[in-house]
XYZ file of C-alpha atoms in Angstrom:
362
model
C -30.049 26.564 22.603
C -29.572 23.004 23.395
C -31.165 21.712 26.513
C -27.867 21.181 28.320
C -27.460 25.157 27.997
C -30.776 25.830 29.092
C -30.038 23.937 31.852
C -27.334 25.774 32.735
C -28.992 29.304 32.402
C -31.550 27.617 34.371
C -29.194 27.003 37.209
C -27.391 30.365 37.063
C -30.937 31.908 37.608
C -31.787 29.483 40.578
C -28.167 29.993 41.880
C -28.399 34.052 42.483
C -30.648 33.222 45.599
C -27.772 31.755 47.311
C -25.557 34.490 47.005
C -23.660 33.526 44.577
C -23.530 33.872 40.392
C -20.964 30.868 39.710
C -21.051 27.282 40.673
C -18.021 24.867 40.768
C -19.974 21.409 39.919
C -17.827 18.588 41.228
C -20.506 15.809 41.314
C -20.259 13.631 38.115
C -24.014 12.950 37.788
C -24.688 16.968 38.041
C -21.694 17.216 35.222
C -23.397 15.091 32.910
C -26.842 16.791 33.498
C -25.774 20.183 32.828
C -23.163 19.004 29.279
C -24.203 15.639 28.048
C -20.760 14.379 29.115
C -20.331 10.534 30.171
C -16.334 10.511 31.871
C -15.751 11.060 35.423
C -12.958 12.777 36.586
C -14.358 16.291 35.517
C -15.347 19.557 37.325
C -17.825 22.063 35.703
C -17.417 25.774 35.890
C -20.824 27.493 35.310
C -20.894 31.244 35.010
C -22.773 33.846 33.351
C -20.085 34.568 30.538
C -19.962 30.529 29.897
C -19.191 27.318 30.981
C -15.702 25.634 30.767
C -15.192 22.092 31.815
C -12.294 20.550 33.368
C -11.087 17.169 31.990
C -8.013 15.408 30.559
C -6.614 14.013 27.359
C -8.387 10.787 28.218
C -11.439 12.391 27.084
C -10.628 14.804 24.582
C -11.976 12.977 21.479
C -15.304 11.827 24.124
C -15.754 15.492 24.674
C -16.135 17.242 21.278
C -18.435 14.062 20.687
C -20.813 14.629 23.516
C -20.422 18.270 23.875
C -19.711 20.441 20.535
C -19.017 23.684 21.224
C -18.584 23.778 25.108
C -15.449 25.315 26.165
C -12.588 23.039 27.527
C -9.583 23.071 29.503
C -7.808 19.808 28.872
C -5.214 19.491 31.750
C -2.000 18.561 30.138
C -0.295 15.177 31.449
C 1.482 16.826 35.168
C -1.498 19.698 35.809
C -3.419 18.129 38.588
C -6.983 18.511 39.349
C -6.833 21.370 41.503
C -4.180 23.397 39.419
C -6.200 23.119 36.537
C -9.198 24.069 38.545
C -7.208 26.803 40.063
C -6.483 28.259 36.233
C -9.877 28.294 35.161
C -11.294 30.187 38.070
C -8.093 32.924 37.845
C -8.875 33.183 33.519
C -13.112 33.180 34.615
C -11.710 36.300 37.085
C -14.455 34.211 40.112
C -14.583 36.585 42.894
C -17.398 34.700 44.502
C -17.693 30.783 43.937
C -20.888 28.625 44.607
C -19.513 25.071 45.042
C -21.871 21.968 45.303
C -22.279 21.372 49.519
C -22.658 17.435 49.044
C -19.858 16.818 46.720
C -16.800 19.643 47.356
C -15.030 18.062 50.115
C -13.413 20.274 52.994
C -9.874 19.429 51.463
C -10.330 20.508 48.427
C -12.069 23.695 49.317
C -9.241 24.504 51.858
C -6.673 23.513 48.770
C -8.624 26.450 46.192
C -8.573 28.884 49.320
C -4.861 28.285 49.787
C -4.154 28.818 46.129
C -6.805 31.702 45.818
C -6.505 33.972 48.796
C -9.203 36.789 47.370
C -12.341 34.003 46.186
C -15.094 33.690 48.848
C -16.779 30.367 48.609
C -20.573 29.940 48.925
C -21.773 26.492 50.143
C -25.074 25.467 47.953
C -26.977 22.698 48.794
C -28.983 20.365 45.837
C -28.975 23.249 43.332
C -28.791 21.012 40.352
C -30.372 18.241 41.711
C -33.635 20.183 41.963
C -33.469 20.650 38.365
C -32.847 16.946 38.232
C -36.438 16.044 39.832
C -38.548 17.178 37.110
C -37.910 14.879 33.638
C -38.324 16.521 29.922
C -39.591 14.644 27.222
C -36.036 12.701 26.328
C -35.442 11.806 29.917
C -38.360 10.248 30.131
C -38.437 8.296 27.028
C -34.853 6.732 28.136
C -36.322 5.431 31.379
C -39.206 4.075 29.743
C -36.164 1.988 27.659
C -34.743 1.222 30.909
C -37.693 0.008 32.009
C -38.049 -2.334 29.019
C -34.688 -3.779 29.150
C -35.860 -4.736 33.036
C -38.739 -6.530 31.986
C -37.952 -8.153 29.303
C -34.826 -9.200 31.705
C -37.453 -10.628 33.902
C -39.454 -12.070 31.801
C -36.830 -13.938 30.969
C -35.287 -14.932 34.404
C -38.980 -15.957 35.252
C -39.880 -18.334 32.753
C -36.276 -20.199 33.343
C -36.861 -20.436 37.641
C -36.163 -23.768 38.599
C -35.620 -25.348 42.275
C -32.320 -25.622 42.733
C -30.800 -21.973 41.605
C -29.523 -19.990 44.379
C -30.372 -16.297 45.125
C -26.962 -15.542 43.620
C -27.712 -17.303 40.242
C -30.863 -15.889 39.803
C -29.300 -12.043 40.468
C -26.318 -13.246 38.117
C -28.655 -14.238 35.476
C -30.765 -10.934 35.594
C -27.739 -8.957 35.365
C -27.005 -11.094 32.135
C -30.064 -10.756 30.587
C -30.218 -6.860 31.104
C -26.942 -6.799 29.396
C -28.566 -8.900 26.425
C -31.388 -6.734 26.160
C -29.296 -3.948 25.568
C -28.757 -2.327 29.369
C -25.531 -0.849 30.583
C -25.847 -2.568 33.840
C -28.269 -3.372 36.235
C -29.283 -0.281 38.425
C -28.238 -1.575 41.329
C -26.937 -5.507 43.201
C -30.365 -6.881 42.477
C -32.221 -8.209 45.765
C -33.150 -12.336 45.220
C -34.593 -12.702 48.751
C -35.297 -16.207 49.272
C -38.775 -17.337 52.134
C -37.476 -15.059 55.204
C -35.048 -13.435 53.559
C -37.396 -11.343 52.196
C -38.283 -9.473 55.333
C -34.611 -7.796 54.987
C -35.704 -5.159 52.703
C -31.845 -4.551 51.241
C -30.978 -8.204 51.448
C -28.147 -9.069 49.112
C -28.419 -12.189 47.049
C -26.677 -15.872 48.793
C -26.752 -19.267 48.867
C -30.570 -19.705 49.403
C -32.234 -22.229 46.661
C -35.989 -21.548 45.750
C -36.422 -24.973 46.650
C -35.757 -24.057 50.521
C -38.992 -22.046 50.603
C -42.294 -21.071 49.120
C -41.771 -17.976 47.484
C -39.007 -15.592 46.296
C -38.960 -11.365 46.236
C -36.993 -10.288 43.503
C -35.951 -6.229 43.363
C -33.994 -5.214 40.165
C -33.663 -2.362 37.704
C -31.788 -1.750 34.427
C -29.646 1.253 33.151
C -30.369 1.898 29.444
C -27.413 4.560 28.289
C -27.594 6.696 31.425
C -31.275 6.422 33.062
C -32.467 3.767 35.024
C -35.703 1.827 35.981
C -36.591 0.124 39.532
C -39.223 -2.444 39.817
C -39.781 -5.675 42.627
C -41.642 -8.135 42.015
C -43.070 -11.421 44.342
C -43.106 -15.063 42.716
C -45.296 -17.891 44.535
C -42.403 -20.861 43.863
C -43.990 -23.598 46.095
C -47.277 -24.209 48.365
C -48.955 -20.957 48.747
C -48.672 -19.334 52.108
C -52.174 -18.145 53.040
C -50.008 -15.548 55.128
C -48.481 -14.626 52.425
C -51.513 -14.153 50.354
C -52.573 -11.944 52.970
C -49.746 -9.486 53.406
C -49.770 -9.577 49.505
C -52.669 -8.668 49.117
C -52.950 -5.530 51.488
C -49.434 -4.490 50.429
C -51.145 -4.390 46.682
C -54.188 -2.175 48.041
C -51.816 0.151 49.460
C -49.812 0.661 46.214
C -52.707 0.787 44.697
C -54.340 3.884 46.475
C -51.092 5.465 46.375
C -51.204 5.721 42.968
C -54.755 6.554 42.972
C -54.192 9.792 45.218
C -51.156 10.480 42.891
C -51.107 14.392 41.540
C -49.735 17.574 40.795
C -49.787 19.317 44.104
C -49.616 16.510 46.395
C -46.940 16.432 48.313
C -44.586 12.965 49.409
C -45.518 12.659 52.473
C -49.393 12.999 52.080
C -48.797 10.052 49.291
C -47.129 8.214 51.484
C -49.658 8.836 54.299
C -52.091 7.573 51.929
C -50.634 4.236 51.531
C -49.305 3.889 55.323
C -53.109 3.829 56.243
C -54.271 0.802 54.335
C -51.113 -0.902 56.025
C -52.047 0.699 59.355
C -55.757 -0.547 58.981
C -54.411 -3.688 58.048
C -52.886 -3.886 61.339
C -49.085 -3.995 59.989
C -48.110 -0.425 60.435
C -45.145 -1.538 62.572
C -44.317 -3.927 59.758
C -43.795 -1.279 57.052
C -40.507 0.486 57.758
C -39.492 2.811 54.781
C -40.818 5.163 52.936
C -42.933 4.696 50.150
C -40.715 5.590 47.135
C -38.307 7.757 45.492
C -37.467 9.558 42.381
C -35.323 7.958 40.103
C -32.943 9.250 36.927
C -29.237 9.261 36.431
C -28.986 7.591 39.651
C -31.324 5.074 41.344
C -32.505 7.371 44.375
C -32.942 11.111 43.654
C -35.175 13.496 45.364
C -38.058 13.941 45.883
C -39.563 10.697 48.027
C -42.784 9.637 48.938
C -42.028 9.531 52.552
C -42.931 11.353 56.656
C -41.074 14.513 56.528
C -40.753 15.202 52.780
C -43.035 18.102 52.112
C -42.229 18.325 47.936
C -44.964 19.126 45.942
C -45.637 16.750 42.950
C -44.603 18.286 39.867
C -45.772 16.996 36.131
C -42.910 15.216 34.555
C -41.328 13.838 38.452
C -40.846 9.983 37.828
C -41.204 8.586 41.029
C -41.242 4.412 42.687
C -44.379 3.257 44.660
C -43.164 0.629 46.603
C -44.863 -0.355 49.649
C -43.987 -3.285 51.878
C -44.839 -5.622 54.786
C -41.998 -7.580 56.157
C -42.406 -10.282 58.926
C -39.202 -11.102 60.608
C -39.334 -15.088 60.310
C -41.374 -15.787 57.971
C -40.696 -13.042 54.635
C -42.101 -10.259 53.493
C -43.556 -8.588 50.534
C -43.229 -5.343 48.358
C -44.639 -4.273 45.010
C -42.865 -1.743 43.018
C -43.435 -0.006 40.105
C -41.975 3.342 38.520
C -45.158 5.954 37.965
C -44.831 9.535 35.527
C -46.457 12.434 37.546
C -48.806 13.884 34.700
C -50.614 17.468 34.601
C -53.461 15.448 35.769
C -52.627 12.417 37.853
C -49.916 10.134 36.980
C -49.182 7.631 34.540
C -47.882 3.958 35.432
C -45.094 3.468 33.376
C -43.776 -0.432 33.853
C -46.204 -3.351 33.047
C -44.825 -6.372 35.068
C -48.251 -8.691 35.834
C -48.850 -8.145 39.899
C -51.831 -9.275 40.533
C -51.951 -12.324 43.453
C -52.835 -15.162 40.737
C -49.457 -13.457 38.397
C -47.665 -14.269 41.444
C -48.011 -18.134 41.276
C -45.456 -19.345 39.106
């Protein structure tokens, strides 16, 4: 059984708690989870007799690539979305249909009730994407490549920093080099946050020149084939900042101890307690505003999170961010990321980028 198909039977078993023994998947990134398959425009059917997914002849030849053997119904040119959709529930005789409650919008659900008078809907809430937060063995190995591509993206960036590139260059030029070292894309806009800039914590990249202050926050990730990495980084461009040094310094301790206290069992918000008290002791508590992290896969933020109110146990194979921060509105801020592997017995740091104060200093 491939692992797309054990996914899949792992699913349907999950799924019978809801009520329900079929599941309409209309997010993409659950689609590709459960068959491998890399289009958009597609709607899974999962039931016990099989799976059919529902595509057009744009992806025909894609299909058989990515997914020998799984069932199809290619929607000829004039058979929209929902007829097609409509057909393959009718032929899969659905009498009750799970469908995903953060992707099936209300108008499309009222559309399929139209058309199907006799189906009762069940609304499911993160069924696949609780399969999502636990990694197997190739997962993981294609965000460690993501996470290569980033650093070696950085590396590069780094060494070629000079005063008078803007933000925007800089995040234009990491995009590049991720491309060069063999990434899709970057994960996300990356964040160049330029002196006070960098106490917006989702700042996007502008007109700011290093040269116009003393130090630069860069956040950035790649996406190898279809996993990505997340990592930020602080760079010392011009005098050092004792304040700086300062918040640096305690922001490090409390990633630090986070990953420490890392472990099967511990749930997100105890790790993020753990790393909210050095701040706290520090005397910034007020100054750290987020949580401490979040899983990452297929998309850039998946559940679970390191974070008050998320009371997820840590599972081996969860590949989570540790990202604590202290921003000063003013003057800048600081936060240290890296992407960690939750292992039977602790965890595993998985990216390599240099952070300690004197790596800073460029």
């Amino acid at each position: 059984m491939s692992r797309h198909a054990e996914r899949c039977q792992r699913l349907l078993k999950n799924l019978r708690q809801s009520g329900a023994d079929t599941l309409l998947v209309t997010n993409e990134t659950n689609v590709t989870y459960l068959t491998g398959f890399t289009g958009d425009d597609s709607y899974l059917l999962v039931t016990p007799a099989g799976n059919v997914l529902i595509s057009d002849p744009r992806y025909t030849t894609q299909l058989e690539e990515e997914c020998p053997g799984l069932e199809l119904h290619i929607r000829p040119p004039g058979e929209l979305m929902l007829e097609g959709t409509v057909k393959v529930l009718k032929q899969a005789k659905v009498s009750r249909l799970g469908v995903e409650g953060g992707s099936m919008t209300i108008g499309l659900q009222e559309q399929l009730a139209a058309k199907l008078e006799k189906l009762e809907f069940v609304t499911t809430s993160s069924q696949v994407e609780a399969l999502r937060m636990v990694k197997d063995k190739e997962e993981i190995a294609e965000i460690k490549i993501a996470i290569t591509i980033a650093e070696k993206a950085f590396a590069v960036v780094k060494a070629a920093l000079r005063p008078g590139q803007t933000e925007k260059q800089i995040a234009d030029e990491i995009e590049h080099q991720v491309r060069m070292f063999g990434g899709k894309c970057t994960s996300f806009p990356p964040i160049v946050a330029v002196g006070d800039r960098a106490a917006l914590p989702h700042y996007r990249a502008a007109g700011r020149k290093i040269a116009d202050a003393d130090f630069v926050l860069i956040d950035w990730g790649a996406f190898g084939r279809l996993y990505c990495s997340d990592l930020t980084r602080v760079l010392v461009t011009g005098k050092i900042p004792p304040k700086l040094q300062r918040i640096y310094e305690v922001t490090l301790a409390a990633q630090q101890r986070a990953i420490e206290a890392i472990r099967p069992g511990m749930t997100g918000e105890e790790i993020d307690a753990v790393a909210r008290g050095v701040i706290e002791k520090a005397g910034f508590g007020k100054q750290f505003g987020h949580g401490l992290g979040h899983s990452l896969g297929l998309e850039i933020h998946e559940a679970p999170r390191f974070a008050k109110g998320h009371p997820i146990k840590m599972q081996p194979g969860m590949v989570m961010t540790v990202e604590p921060g202290i921003y000063l509105p003013g003057f800048g801020g600081v936060r240290i990321e890296d992407d960690i592997l939750v292992t039977k017995h602790g965890c595993e740091v998985l990216t390599s980028v240099p952070k300690r104060w004197e790596d800073c200093v460029v």
